[in-house]
Amino acid sequence: MTGSPPAGDFMSGVRRACTGDPGTPLVLLGNIEVERDWARGEPGVPAVGDDAPSAVVARMDEFALLLGGADDHVVLKSAPDPGYLDYLRGLGLDLPHVQVTDRCRPAVPVTAEALDSPALLARLRPLGAAGVRLLPHGISAAEEELCRRAGLAPALPPAALAKRVNSKVYSRRVTAELGVPLAEGWECESVAEFEAVVEKAAARIADGAVVGVKDAYGVSGKGIVVADRARRLEQLVRMVRRRAERTGDDRLAVVVEVWADKSADLNYHLTVGRDGSVRFDFVKEALTAGGVHKGHRFPARLTPGQLAAVEDTARLLGRRLAADGYHGPVGVDALVRADGSLLPVLEINARNNMSTYQTRLQERCVPAGAVVVARQYDVRLPAPVPFGRLAAALGPLLFDRAAGRGALPDSHATVNAAFTGPAAPPAAPADGRFHFLLVAPGQAAADALDAEVAARLTEFGDVR
């Protein structure tokens, strides 16, 4: 099955790759928006605002709960719903010890909360002295500072290296150097380079192409301007020119790519070891809307030749990342063209990916031959939803391990993100997000389950 982790325990392999020992205990940290830290100081697309992460995104920290075992710890902005923890234990998961930050403020990322938590830091220091390592979603200067204050050794390479290999400029250049098929496009590191590239891109638009301008450190649809008219590119040129004149800084960190006709988006996962070893983990179909990640479908519907090409590319990339000093989890975005050919690398994400957090549930819960759709449902909620109420609303649709099918919640904190913390509850309905792995015996059954779950969630608010 191309969507399943390889034989053996996924996280043991990650521990071995990152620390040299498959039994190393970890402090897990779901700093999902680490790209924001990498992007700081890197001039990108000026039309994209630098707004703070939403309360919902900040509570995606709870995904890290699913990676840990009984000897591990996880840092969270608030304690998980007790009913949700009982449900996960009932599935046979041994869960990590929860270390809660001193405060839980909406839209404040978990690393920032941890750094502002003297009591938490005091609890982490003995763990560091005992050899426990910090494994974050990705590592930036903020996580290095957390390691310093908490006395924890990082399980990932230095932040400066992690930032370099996560740039979309790096992705394109490494892909080209390795001789791997690459989307038509250009890398820009100055305003002058961008001005020259825009002329080429405008010519492609005149031929009927659509062009995307992407921040080197944009994520999940952020930092992308899509242009189907040359006038939009000309506007961007004027904006970057004005910014350079105002700041005296003509640096720019973007890539410009011609959009390919596609039949499917892909995300594949590999793990790079300190010793240079490369483990191909899995490939999944990525579900996106407007460039924004919405979930996964696995197993991926690939031909044997397409799968072999993905695996070969993963090993090439892994060896190159190892040569550049990186070790740890890696996700790669790719696509299948309309003619069935592959673009095996759109960008390299040398960090955890959303698919990383699904692995333990896959290993423990998903039966062989099942189809799984990882799905999110955004709902406007007038009030918080305890996990017990969600379970009651889903009834027989809730995943049952014995039956091997149903809606398996892989997070709950994002549901009540707006209602958690010291602030008064919102006066108006607030955004919440339900995350599930929809496990079914086939695609038609998965589609039916999706529709039924969406209908049941209307009990709580407006499903969007």
Tab-separated table of C-alpha atoms in Angstrom:
chain	number	residue	atom	x	y	z
A	1	MET	CA	0.000	0.000	0.000
A	2	THR	CA	1.677	3.252	-1.108
A	3	GLY	CA	0.082	5.284	1.675
A	4	SER	CA	1.266	3.136	4.575
A	5	PRO	CA	4.426	3.549	6.641
A	6	PRO	CA	7.048	0.854	6.041
A	7	ALA	CA	7.341	-2.243	8.204
A	8	GLY	CA	8.363	-1.383	11.748
A	9	ASP	CA	7.600	1.607	13.891
A	10	PHE	CA	7.735	4.951	12.078
A	11	MET	CA	8.794	7.014	15.090
A	12	SER	CA	11.546	4.576	16.076
A	13	GLY	CA	13.044	5.260	12.673
A	14	VAL	CA	12.756	9.009	13.198
A	15	ARG	CA	14.422	8.731	16.617
A	16	ARG	CA	17.251	6.672	15.165
A	17	ALA	CA	17.695	9.120	12.287
A	18	CYS	CA	17.720	12.185	14.542
A	19	THR	CA	19.599	10.894	17.596
A	20	GLY	CA	21.265	7.610	16.635
A	21	ASP	CA	19.118	5.642	19.111
A	22	PRO	CA	15.575	4.370	18.361
A	23	GLY	CA	14.780	4.537	22.077
A	24	THR	CA	15.680	8.199	22.675
A	25	PRO	CA	12.895	9.963	24.616
A	26	LEU	CA	11.663	13.199	23.062
A	27	VAL	CA	9.979	16.453	23.934
A	28	LEU	CA	7.659	17.029	20.976
A	29	LEU	CA	6.646	20.509	19.858
A	30	GLY	CA	4.020	21.269	17.206
A	31	ASN	CA	5.292	24.669	16.059
A	32	ILE	CA	3.331	24.333	12.826
A	33	GLU	CA	4.011	27.870	11.546
A	34	VAL	CA	7.832	27.659	11.757
A	35	GLU	CA	8.088	29.036	8.201
A	36	ARG	CA	7.048	32.411	9.594
A	37	ASP	CA	10.262	32.485	11.614
A	38	TRP	CA	12.360	31.385	8.640
A	39	ALA	CA	10.724	34.099	6.512
A	40	ARG	CA	11.550	36.895	8.941
A	41	GLY	CA	13.911	39.344	7.246
A	42	GLU	CA	13.464	37.741	3.812
A	43	PRO	CA	11.755	40.172	1.396
A	44	GLY	CA	9.054	38.261	-0.419
A	45	VAL	CA	5.870	39.038	-2.316
A	46	PRO	CA	4.838	42.511	-1.063
A	47	ALA	CA	1.136	41.955	-1.757
A	48	VAL	CA	0.992	39.329	0.981
A	49	GLY	CA	0.431	40.668	4.491
A	50	ASP	CA	2.371	39.484	7.511
A	51	ASP	CA	-0.696	38.786	9.622
A	52	ALA	CA	-0.354	36.703	12.762
A	53	PRO	CA	-1.409	33.058	12.687
A	54	SER	CA	-5.038	32.437	13.567
A	55	ALA	CA	-6.148	30.925	16.852
A	56	VAL	CA	-7.027	27.734	14.962
A	57	VAL	CA	-3.556	27.432	13.418
A	58	ALA	CA	-1.890	28.102	16.767
A	59	ARG	CA	-3.826	25.155	18.258
A	60	MET	CA	-2.531	22.759	15.644
A	61	ASP	CA	0.186	22.240	18.268
A	62	GLU	CA	-1.929	19.315	19.523
A	63	PHE	CA	-1.052	17.218	16.458
A	64	ALA	CA	2.322	16.556	18.124
A	65	LEU	CA	0.466	14.564	20.786
A	66	LEU	CA	0.015	11.763	18.247
A	67	LEU	CA	3.752	11.248	17.674
A	68	GLY	CA	4.772	10.488	21.252
A	69	GLY	CA	4.838	7.333	23.359
A	70	ALA	CA	4.802	6.713	27.085
A	71	ASP	CA	8.435	7.830	27.588
A	72	ASP	CA	7.979	11.086	25.668
A	73	HIS	CA	6.653	14.526	26.527
A	74	VAL	CA	4.691	17.008	24.434
A	75	VAL	CA	4.458	20.774	24.988
A	76	LEU	CA	0.925	22.093	24.433
A	77	LYS	CA	-0.812	25.428	24.918
A	78	SER	CA	-3.545	23.778	26.998
A	79	ALA	CA	-4.389	20.333	28.348
A	80	PRO	CA	-6.216	18.134	25.829
A	81	ASP	CA	-9.886	17.322	26.327
A	82	PRO	CA	-9.961	14.354	28.771
A	83	GLY	CA	-12.568	12.596	26.656
A	84	TYR	CA	-10.325	12.823	23.608
A	85	LEU	CA	-7.391	11.359	25.546
A	86	ASP	CA	-9.584	8.476	26.735
A	87	TYR	CA	-10.680	7.843	23.148
A	88	LEU	CA	-7.070	7.715	21.905
A	89	ARG	CA	-6.090	5.346	24.724
A	90	GLY	CA	-9.046	3.179	23.792
A	91	LEU	CA	-7.512	2.841	20.328
A	92	GLY	CA	-4.418	1.344	21.931
A	93	LEU	CA	-2.170	4.419	21.790
A	94	ASP	CA	0.338	4.962	24.569
A	95	LEU	CA	0.410	8.748	24.904
A	96	PRO	CA	3.192	11.122	25.949
A	97	HIS	CA	3.263	13.173	29.149
A	98	VAL	CA	1.620	16.560	28.534
A	99	GLN	CA	3.558	19.668	29.536
A	100	VAL	CA	1.275	22.714	29.377
A	101	THR	CA	2.551	26.258	28.870
A	102	ASP	CA	1.903	28.765	31.648
A	103	ARG	CA	-0.553	30.703	29.469
A	104	CYS	CA	-2.697	29.988	26.422
A	105	ARG	CA	-3.333	33.123	24.387
A	106	PRO	CA	-5.211	32.888	21.078
A	107	ALA	CA	-2.997	33.179	17.996
A	108	VAL	CA	0.259	33.029	20.013
A	109	PRO	CA	2.417	30.168	18.648
A	110	VAL	CA	3.358	27.379	21.046
A	111	THR	CA	7.096	28.170	21.035
A	112	ALA	CA	6.436	31.781	22.031
A	113	GLU	CA	4.143	30.590	24.828
A	114	ALA	CA	6.792	28.115	26.013
A	115	LEU	CA	9.501	30.789	26.094
A	116	ASP	CA	7.177	32.934	28.221
A	117	SER	CA	6.498	30.075	30.681
A	118	PRO	CA	8.914	29.985	33.676
A	119	ALA	CA	7.074	27.085	35.331
A	120	LEU	CA	7.168	25.013	32.143
A	121	LEU	CA	10.857	25.715	31.589
A	122	ALA	CA	11.579	24.593	35.140
A	123	ARG	CA	9.813	21.285	34.467
A	124	LEU	CA	11.711	20.748	31.220
A	125	ARG	CA	15.218	21.266	32.641
A	126	PRO	CA	15.399	17.911	34.457
A	127	LEU	CA	14.313	16.223	31.235
A	128	GLY	CA	17.178	17.803	29.374
A	129	ALA	CA	19.598	16.714	32.081
A	130	ALA	CA	18.291	13.145	31.655
A	131	GLY	CA	19.051	13.161	27.904
A	132	VAL	CA	15.607	13.921	26.500
A	133	ARG	CA	15.830	15.714	23.116
A	134	LEU	CA	13.574	18.408	21.644
A	135	LEU	CA	11.954	17.380	18.349
A	136	PRO	CA	9.927	20.292	16.967
A	137	HIS	CA	7.840	20.452	13.804
A	138	GLY	CA	10.781	22.389	12.364
A	139	ILE	CA	13.627	24.305	13.963
A	140	SER	CA	14.172	28.048	13.904
A	141	ALA	CA	16.036	30.456	16.165
A	142	ALA	CA	13.035	30.436	18.530
A	143	GLU	CA	13.274	26.671	19.105
A	144	GLU	CA	17.042	26.959	19.595
A	145	GLU	CA	16.361	29.557	22.277
A	146	LEU	CA	13.842	27.208	23.881
A	147	CYS	CA	16.521	24.493	23.944
A	148	ARG	CA	18.959	26.886	25.595
A	149	ARG	CA	16.522	28.009	28.296
A	150	ALA	CA	15.174	24.520	28.987
A	151	GLY	CA	18.531	22.744	28.841
A	152	LEU	CA	17.340	20.463	26.020
A	153	ALA	CA	19.506	19.246	23.157
A	154	PRO	CA	17.821	19.625	19.747
A	155	ALA	CA	17.150	16.485	17.715
A	156	LEU	CA	17.337	18.505	14.474
A	157	PRO	CA	20.276	20.296	12.821
A	158	PRO	CA	20.983	24.023	13.388
A	159	ALA	CA	18.239	26.500	12.527
A	160	ALA	CA	20.361	28.335	9.956
A	161	LEU	CA	20.809	25.109	7.989
A	162	ALA	CA	17.129	24.181	8.332
A	163	LYS	CA	16.154	27.597	6.989
A	164	ARG	CA	18.476	27.273	3.990
A	165	VAL	CA	17.229	23.855	2.880
A	166	ASN	CA	13.574	24.877	3.303
A	167	SER	CA	13.804	27.766	0.844
A	168	LYS	CA	11.919	27.267	-2.413
A	169	VAL	CA	14.989	28.724	-4.123
A	170	TYR	CA	17.012	25.826	-2.686
A	171	SER	CA	14.333	23.340	-3.805
A	172	ARG	CA	14.459	24.466	-7.421
A	173	ARG	CA	18.243	24.671	-7.641
A	174	VAL	CA	18.858	21.286	-6.037
A	175	THR	CA	16.215	19.661	-8.245
A	176	ALA	CA	17.870	21.087	-11.346
A	177	GLU	CA	21.348	20.029	-10.190
A	178	LEU	CA	20.136	16.466	-9.645
A	179	GLY	CA	18.671	16.311	-13.158
A	180	VAL	CA	15.133	15.753	-11.880
A	181	PRO	CA	12.245	17.119	-14.026
A	182	LEU	CA	11.331	20.587	-12.818
A	183	ALA	CA	8.446	22.968	-13.410
A	184	GLU	CA	9.313	25.751	-15.837
A	185	GLY	CA	10.360	28.718	-13.760
A	186	TRP	CA	13.024	30.925	-12.277
A	187	GLU	CA	14.586	31.771	-8.894
A	188	CYS	CA	14.956	35.425	-7.910
A	189	GLU	CA	17.175	36.820	-5.180
A	190	SER	CA	17.183	40.491	-6.208
A	191	VAL	CA	14.801	43.049	-7.665
A	192	ALA	CA	16.848	43.161	-10.873
A	193	GLU	CA	16.554	39.398	-11.290
A	194	PHE	CA	12.805	39.607	-10.743
A	195	GLU	CA	12.412	42.366	-13.341
A	196	ALA	CA	14.253	40.252	-15.915
A	197	VAL	CA	12.224	37.154	-15.090
A	198	VAL	CA	8.896	38.984	-15.321
A	199	GLU	CA	9.566	39.683	-18.986
A	200	LYS	CA	9.946	35.941	-19.628
A	201	ALA	CA	6.898	35.105	-17.510
A	202	ALA	CA	4.787	37.715	-19.298
A	203	ALA	CA	5.644	36.067	-22.613
A	204	ARG	CA	4.398	32.724	-21.252
A	205	ILE	CA	1.165	34.389	-20.067
A	206	ALA	CA	0.697	35.778	-23.580
A	207	ASP	CA	0.853	32.153	-24.783
A	208	GLY	CA	-2.017	31.261	-22.425
A	209	ALA	CA	-0.061	30.078	-19.362
A	210	VAL	CA	-0.780	30.903	-15.727
A	211	VAL	CA	2.172	31.986	-13.585
A	212	GLY	CA	2.678	31.847	-9.830
A	213	VAL	CA	5.015	34.066	-7.815
A	214	LYS	CA	5.851	32.351	-4.512
A	215	ASP	CA	7.658	33.521	-1.407
A	216	ALA	CA	10.720	31.411	-0.709
A	217	TYR	CA	9.243	30.624	2.722
A	218	GLY	CA	5.513	30.748	2.035
A	219	VAL	CA	3.352	27.870	3.247
A	220	SER	CA	-0.107	26.458	2.562
A	221	GLY	CA	-1.252	29.023	0.031
A	222	LYS	CA	0.293	32.003	1.840
A	223	GLY	CA	2.806	34.114	-0.022
A	224	ILE	CA	1.558	33.194	-3.499
A	225	VAL	CA	0.355	35.562	-6.204
A	226	VAL	CA	-1.222	33.848	-9.218
A	227	ALA	CA	-1.156	35.842	-12.453
A	228	ASP	CA	-3.000	35.100	-15.677
A	229	ARG	CA	-2.407	38.625	-16.984
A	230	ALA	CA	0.907	40.400	-17.523
A	231	ARG	CA	-0.532	43.477	-15.811
A	232	ARG	CA	-0.539	41.655	-12.469
A	233	LEU	CA	3.183	40.949	-12.808
A	234	GLU	CA	3.849	44.568	-13.750
A	235	GLN	CA	2.079	45.652	-10.550
A	236	LEU	CA	4.322	43.350	-8.533
A	237	VAL	CA	7.428	44.787	-10.195
A	238	ARG	CA	6.366	48.312	-9.236
A	239	MET	CA	5.708	47.218	-5.656
A	240	VAL	CA	9.055	45.487	-5.148
A	241	ARG	CA	10.838	48.428	-6.798
A	242	ARG	CA	9.160	50.925	-4.450
A	243	ARG	CA	9.953	48.780	-1.420
A	244	ALA	CA	13.611	48.506	-2.435
A	245	GLU	CA	13.849	52.263	-2.921
A	246	ARG	CA	12.210	52.902	0.443
A	247	THR	CA	14.343	50.440	2.414
A	248	GLY	CA	17.588	50.609	0.458
A	249	ASP	CA	17.482	46.803	0.233
A	250	ASP	CA	17.178	45.240	-3.216
A	251	ARG	CA	17.117	41.638	-1.982
A	252	LEU	CA	14.188	39.445	-2.940
A	253	ALA	CA	13.377	35.820	-2.086
A	254	VAL	CA	10.810	34.435	-4.523
A	255	VAL	CA	10.411	31.855	-7.246
A	256	VAL	CA	8.328	32.344	-10.377
A	257	GLU	CA	6.783	29.230	-11.905
A	258	VAL	CA	4.550	28.389	-14.837
A	259	TRP	CA	1.566	26.407	-13.567
A	260	ALA	CA	1.426	22.875	-14.986
A	261	ASP	CA	-1.782	21.104	-15.989
A	262	LYS	CA	-2.237	18.459	-13.314
A	263	SER	CA	-4.377	15.471	-12.527
A	264	ALA	CA	-3.239	15.062	-8.893
A	265	ASP	CA	-1.156	16.692	-6.194
A	266	LEU	CA	1.215	14.445	-4.257
A	267	ASN	CA	3.083	14.611	-0.983
A	268	TYR	CA	5.747	12.046	-0.196
A	269	HIS	CA	7.755	11.568	2.966
A	270	LEU	CA	11.296	10.475	3.710
A	271	THR	CA	13.547	10.413	6.756
A	272	VAL	CA	17.217	11.393	6.536
A	273	GLY	CA	19.597	9.996	9.153
A	274	ARG	CA	22.608	11.569	10.819
A	275	ASP	CA	24.634	8.785	9.189
A	276	GLY	CA	23.449	9.787	5.701
A	277	SER	CA	20.899	6.975	5.427
A	278	VAL	CA	17.634	7.682	3.600
A	279	ARG	CA	14.345	5.932	4.361
A	280	PHE	CA	11.439	6.347	1.935
A	281	ASP	CA	8.326	6.410	4.099
A	282	PHE	CA	5.203	6.801	1.933
A	283	VAL	CA	3.439	8.837	-0.732
A	284	LYS	CA	-0.081	10.258	-0.506
A	285	GLU	CA	-2.353	12.310	-2.696
A	286	ALA	CA	-2.538	15.850	-1.350
A	287	LEU	CA	-5.938	17.540	-1.308
A	288	THR	CA	-5.625	21.269	-1.963
A	289	ALA	CA	-7.880	24.205	-2.759
A	290	GLY	CA	-6.375	27.415	-4.109
A	291	GLY	CA	-2.923	26.254	-3.051
A	292	VAL	CA	-4.088	25.684	0.526
A	293	HIS	CA	-3.587	22.249	2.065
A	294	LYS	CA	-6.904	20.585	2.926
A	295	GLY	CA	-5.913	16.987	3.603
A	296	HIS	CA	-4.693	13.737	2.054
A	297	ARG	CA	-5.990	10.647	0.335
A	298	PHE	CA	-4.143	7.355	0.609
A	299	PRO	CA	-3.108	5.022	-0.750
A	300	ALA	CA	-2.026	7.221	-3.638
A	301	ARG	CA	-3.436	6.104	-6.968
A	302	LEU	CA	-0.129	5.792	-8.808
A	303	THR	CA	1.087	3.398	-11.462
A	304	PRO	CA	4.095	1.201	-10.589
A	305	GLY	CA	6.259	3.405	-12.821
A	306	GLN	CA	5.085	6.606	-11.115
A	307	LEU	CA	5.688	5.116	-7.678
A	308	ALA	CA	9.185	3.993	-8.668
A	309	ALA	CA	9.978	7.506	-9.914
A	310	VAL	CA	8.810	9.006	-6.618
A	311	GLU	CA	10.922	6.584	-4.585
A	312	ASP	CA	14.002	7.179	-6.744
A	313	THR	CA	13.623	10.943	-6.403
A	314	ALA	CA	13.166	10.661	-2.637
A	315	ARG	CA	16.485	8.831	-2.341
A	316	LEU	CA	18.259	11.390	-4.529
A	317	LEU	CA	16.905	14.279	-2.478
A	318	GLY	CA	17.637	12.539	0.818
A	319	ARG	CA	21.263	11.926	-0.112
A	320	ARG	CA	21.645	15.563	-1.193
A	321	LEU	CA	20.069	16.860	2.025
A	322	ALA	CA	22.370	14.609	4.054
A	323	ALA	CA	25.388	15.916	2.123
A	324	ASP	CA	24.274	19.460	2.978
A	325	GLY	CA	24.114	18.542	6.678
A	326	TYR	CA	20.384	17.969	7.208
A	327	HIS	CA	18.844	15.086	9.125
A	328	GLY	CA	15.239	14.470	10.128
A	329	PRO	CA	11.791	14.198	8.502
A	330	VAL	CA	11.240	15.590	5.000
A	331	GLY	CA	8.079	16.056	2.970
A	332	VAL	CA	8.143	16.787	-0.749
A	333	ASP	CA	5.301	18.282	-2.770
A	334	ALA	CA	4.941	16.930	-6.301
A	335	LEU	CA	2.260	16.483	-8.943
A	336	VAL	CA	1.038	14.196	-11.676
A	337	ARG	CA	0.541	16.056	-14.944
A	338	ALA	CA	-2.606	15.623	-16.994
A	339	ASP	CA	-0.644	13.408	-19.416
A	340	GLY	CA	0.422	11.071	-16.586
A	341	SER	CA	4.015	12.306	-16.347
A	342	LEU	CA	5.444	13.470	-13.024
A	343	LEU	CA	6.869	16.676	-11.691
A	344	PRO	CA	8.605	14.878	-8.800
A	345	VAL	CA	9.613	18.046	-6.906
A	346	LEU	CA	7.622	21.237	-6.482
A	347	GLU	CA	9.177	22.051	-3.129
A	348	ILE	CA	11.124	20.391	-0.346
A	349	ASN	CA	9.801	20.768	3.205
A	350	ALA	CA	12.613	19.643	5.508
A	351	ARG	CA	10.395	19.455	8.585
A	352	ASN	CA	7.347	17.545	9.753
A	353	ASN	CA	4.402	17.636	7.374
A	354	MET	CA	0.711	17.128	8.087
A	355	SER	CA	1.161	13.576	6.854
A	356	THR	CA	3.842	12.995	9.518
A	357	TYR	CA	1.240	13.289	12.271
A	358	GLN	CA	-0.955	10.598	10.723
A	359	THR	CA	1.654	7.839	10.939
A	360	ARG	CA	0.974	6.342	14.382
A	361	LEU	CA	-2.761	6.244	13.713
A	362	GLN	CA	-2.045	4.547	10.386
A	363	GLU	CA	0.134	1.942	12.067
A	364	ARG	CA	-2.259	1.215	14.918
A	365	CYS	CA	-5.690	1.692	13.399
A	366	VAL	CA	-5.933	1.559	9.604
A	367	PRO	CA	-6.558	-1.959	8.236
A	368	ALA	CA	-4.827	-3.224	5.110
A	369	GLY	CA	-6.739	-2.357	1.965
A	370	ALA	CA	-8.617	0.579	3.484
A	371	VAL	CA	-8.964	3.956	1.784
A	372	VAL	CA	-8.255	6.936	4.030
A	373	VAL	CA	-9.153	10.579	3.405
A	374	ALA	CA	-7.616	13.066	5.839
A	375	ARG	CA	-10.196	15.830	5.929
A	376	GLN	CA	-10.771	19.114	7.739
A	377	TYR	CA	-14.129	20.805	8.294
A	378	ASP	CA	-14.212	24.509	9.144
A	379	VAL	CA	-17.214	25.402	11.272
A	380	ARG	CA	-18.495	28.670	12.759
A	381	LEU	CA	-19.212	27.743	16.367
A	382	PRO	CA	-21.366	29.700	18.854
A	383	ALA	CA	-19.916	27.688	21.774
A	384	PRO	CA	-17.156	25.157	22.508
A	385	VAL	CA	-17.717	21.498	21.644
A	386	PRO	CA	-16.490	18.969	24.226
A	387	PHE	CA	-15.198	15.752	22.701
A	388	GLY	CA	-17.975	13.764	24.378
A	389	ARG	CA	-20.573	15.831	22.567
A	390	LEU	CA	-18.784	15.305	19.262
A	391	ALA	CA	-18.657	11.546	19.843
A	392	ALA	CA	-22.368	11.492	20.638
A	393	ALA	CA	-23.215	13.484	17.507
A	394	LEU	CA	-21.187	11.167	15.280
A	395	GLY	CA	-22.557	8.032	16.921
A	396	PRO	CA	-21.779	4.997	14.734
A	397	LEU	CA	-19.785	7.187	12.345
A	398	LEU	CA	-17.008	7.581	14.960
A	399	PHE	CA	-14.074	5.324	14.124
A	400	ASP	CA	-14.253	1.924	15.747
A	401	ARG	CA	-11.016	-0.069	15.800
A	402	ALA	CA	-12.734	-3.441	15.745
A	403	ALA	CA	-14.727	-2.506	12.648
A	404	GLY	CA	-11.740	-0.747	11.055
A	405	ARG	CA	-13.807	2.100	9.646
A	406	GLY	CA	-15.287	5.470	10.572
A	407	ALA	CA	-14.266	9.070	11.265
A	408	LEU	CA	-11.077	9.055	13.354
A	409	PRO	CA	-10.372	12.449	15.007
A	410	ASP	CA	-6.658	13.260	14.816
A	411	SER	CA	-6.921	16.538	16.767
A	412	HIS	CA	-9.475	18.278	18.934
A	413	ALA	CA	-7.811	21.486	20.169
A	414	THR	CA	-8.470	23.242	16.855
A	415	VAL	CA	-12.210	22.803	17.390
A	416	ASN	CA	-12.311	25.037	20.451
A	417	ALA	CA	-9.321	27.273	19.704
A	418	ALA	CA	-11.280	30.505	20.076
A	419	PHE	CA	-12.727	29.431	23.437
A	420	THR	CA	-9.468	28.392	25.138
A	421	GLY	CA	-7.475	30.694	27.384
A	422	PRO	CA	-8.048	33.479	29.907
A	423	ALA	CA	-9.944	35.815	27.585
A	424	ALA	CA	-13.713	36.054	27.741
A	425	PRO	CA	-15.560	33.803	25.265
A	426	PRO	CA	-16.170	35.446	21.866
A	427	ALA	CA	-19.421	37.376	21.679
A	428	ALA	CA	-20.103	36.154	18.134
A	429	PRO	CA	-19.659	32.725	16.527
A	430	ALA	CA	-15.979	31.867	16.182
A	431	ASP	CA	-13.948	29.709	13.825
A	432	GLY	CA	-13.258	26.104	14.751
A	433	ARG	CA	-11.814	23.235	12.747
A	434	PHE	CA	-12.541	19.515	12.970
A	435	HIS	CA	-9.823	17.146	11.715
A	436	PHE	CA	-10.560	13.508	10.841
A	437	LEU	CA	-9.049	10.534	9.093
A	438	LEU	CA	-12.019	9.059	7.231
A	439	VAL	CA	-11.318	5.321	7.076
A	440	ALA	CA	-13.443	3.274	4.682
A	441	PRO	CA	-13.293	0.052	2.623
A	442	GLY	CA	-13.262	1.985	-0.675
A	443	GLN	CA	-13.433	5.446	-2.250
A	444	ALA	CA	-17.214	5.463	-2.628
A	445	ALA	CA	-17.636	4.583	1.046
A	446	ALA	CA	-15.117	7.284	2.008
A	447	ASP	CA	-17.066	9.866	-0.012
A	448	ALA	CA	-20.311	8.811	1.655
A	449	LEU	CA	-18.706	9.020	5.100
A	450	ASP	CA	-17.416	12.511	4.272
A	451	ALA	CA	-20.937	13.684	3.422
A	452	GLU	CA	-22.435	12.094	6.522
A	453	VAL	CA	-19.829	13.607	8.847
A	454	ALA	CA	-20.352	17.065	7.338
A	455	ALA	CA	-24.090	16.710	7.887
A	456	ARG	CA	-23.637	15.671	11.533
A	457	LEU	CA	-21.312	18.622	12.219
A	458	THR	CA	-24.088	21.082	11.334
A	459	GLU	CA	-25.397	20.360	14.846
A	460	PHE	CA	-22.593	22.580	16.138
A	461	GLY	CA	-22.615	25.439	13.653
A	462	ASP	CA	-22.272	26.546	10.056
A	463	VAL	CA	-20.014	24.121	8.142
A	464	ARG	CA	-17.977	25.967	5.509
